[in-house]
């Protein structure tokens, strides 16, 4: 931890800014505003560049005017150079404009007479300029580790004030509440990718990933701040709710980074959807996963050998529990040499993979980014001979201790290294691999067991840059190179699936993440919800937590509740530590096996809905799993909720996460709306707290009235086995007797949906007692609607086979025989 930089920055007092704007240096062009700032204490000048970007965003960059040498600017995270949209008007006027105050320097972004956001209003801008140093002058010691700090102090800081804002969210990864807390008098939220052993919950400590994006929300507006810096970063939050001046609520947020420059994107909303779109335009959208990756994954450290894999696979069939992926951890390799197999435990990997493929199932193997230093290991020899390892401060290959023992660390910031790494996933390079084998990148913070805080030394070198400058990018690059390798091995045809533990802004483009090494404790189950919600708000929709907890052993009640929760989170994988007892779903007695089976089957039945949600996340950046306030932005009752959530806009889930619970209270939003219990079809009014008695089998889930959700009623051994099965539409009528929804279908695994536009996208609507299907976009494909279930329907005449439950007003039409790819209308009289 860079304690000294944080201590120096936090020692600065508000209201004492030494920075003054030199208004005579202000220049306006068609694309940007530039302005010099001077520190009156040391006369060092800074250059401010301000861009108004398309899509209602503003970019602010601050750097030294004449640094002794370049300061690091983050590459590769932005998907392009953000297009500009002219400049702000200065001074008076009714449009959005910029107010520049000279002494002390301050920027206000205004809309009409309203201040949306202020920069340096508290005077905490600080920029430690590079200087000529004697060797060892700023050397720091952390426990037994020394940081040479050859560039001396280089930290930066800037404060933002958000008038009228009561709630801020984001900046994952932290095991904390969804709504961020004030850090006055305590530790700041820390962003620094670390391998954390048994992390604490409700704590601002750093974890495995870091996304420096914060959202602010009030009933009037949603905005975002994207602090594009990959060094160790801290975020201080304070809230001022006192005073008679309106607005009474102001959130003050201060960002501090150890090095680099200030490069910040201000996303001005004004709606949650706008902010998601704005951020997606900068860093891209969630990779569209293969459909099977949205199904259930069975993992453990470790499945012992090929016979163990076969036995577990058969166990799922014997107990009628579907699954799609079985995972192999580090013990499957030959002495922790990645891209290899243990010759005794896994002598015929292709036979094993073919056995899974015959059942239309898949495997994930682990490939970590630490490489065993061993002259007989081909991967190590090639990386060393090509000069692709990260270097120590003295210029030799950086080495540290990890699972294989002494290890080297490939420099994934080097595009040539990434291209070589990607080539290693080719079928003729990764011996024993097949098309149904995918990849897991663990330990990519990177983890160095004998390093400071179990990570790489900050003065290690990536080309010309220190690790301190780009540390939080390392995991991003590892996942990127791996995903590119899986794409290349198929000739660009197949979508990859890559899970990574460390991540940064933009990681959503390359796959999934999980919440790391959690524990089999009720608090860890609870915290999985806000952790995944926070990630979804900043672009990473494909998130989940280890079902059952990685460390320790869950009670049967906790395990069942975790399956019930995980079945409604985007990434659904059970995982466990090497030292824990086996916990395959059928090992806890027939009653618990049945409960787990039902939770998993609910996941599979909903796969069509999950898939279309990910399609939209990929196209628009909207989160799959989202807080209630995203869809009900003016409902203040939702702003702090993080024990329930929405999937898309139409399913509300309130998992049972309390030990021994006999009931939960779910908040059903929307005045004038109705919600239907998806299990009983019971109708409930919106805008109420609903007490729900629960048993161990209960998973409280509600469908919004006015929606149509596709499901598959026939659950088979894997998602691929369900590919050609018909769909069931659940039509939940609104109080106005209307409903709408959609269905998205493609081949489930290739890029043909994008490159060749091969897909079906249908829009369903129910109005005037008629259910109709119309094309959004179309691909010729035969898929039948098998059942239509209408909730809250009053009529009962039909020429089709039907059932009508008068007590619940539920009409079920069976075998309407309509093609999902064609226009059709079913009229009810």
Short mmCIF file of N, CA and C in Angstrom, two decimals, residues 43 83 169 236 243 318 412 557 585 633 715:
data_model
loop_
_atom_site.label_atom_id
_atom_site.label_comp_id
_atom_site.label_asym_id
_atom_site.label_seq_id
_atom_site.Cartn_x
_atom_site.Cartn_y
_atom_site.Cartn_z
N UNK A 43 4.93 27.29 -8.27
CA UNK A 43 4.96 27.86 -9.63
C UNK A 43 4.93 26.81 -10.74
N UNK A 83 -15.73 10.81 -29.82
CA UNK A 83 -16.02 11.94 -30.70
C UNK A 83 -16.53 13.15 -29.92
N UNK A 169 -23.01 5.19 -6.05
CA UNK A 169 -22.86 3.74 -6.22
C UNK A 169 -21.65 3.46 -7.10
N UNK A 236 -12.59 8.99 -1.48
CA UNK A 236 -13.19 9.49 -0.25
C UNK A 236 -14.56 10.07 -0.57
N UNK A 243 -27.89 22.61 6.64
CA UNK A 243 -28.03 23.92 6.04
C UNK A 243 -29.39 24.19 5.46
N UNK A 318 -27.74 -39.20 -13.14
CA UNK A 318 -28.42 -40.13 -12.23
C UNK A 318 -29.42 -39.40 -11.33
N UNK A 412 1.72 -8.78 -20.18
CA UNK A 412 0.53 -8.71 -21.04
C UNK A 412 0.24 -7.30 -21.54
N UNK A 557 -28.77 -25.92 4.83
CA UNK A 557 -29.68 -24.80 4.60
C UNK A 557 -28.99 -23.70 3.80
N UNK A 585 -24.33 -31.74 -5.68
CA UNK A 585 -25.70 -31.45 -5.20
C UNK A 585 -26.44 -32.63 -4.60
N UNK A 633 -36.65 5.27 -11.07
CA UNK A 633 -35.64 6.24 -10.62
C UNK A 633 -36.17 7.32 -9.69
N UNK A 715 -36.90 -29.20 -19.51
CA UNK A 715 -35.52 -29.05 -19.07
C UNK A 715 -34.80 -30.37 -19.29
#
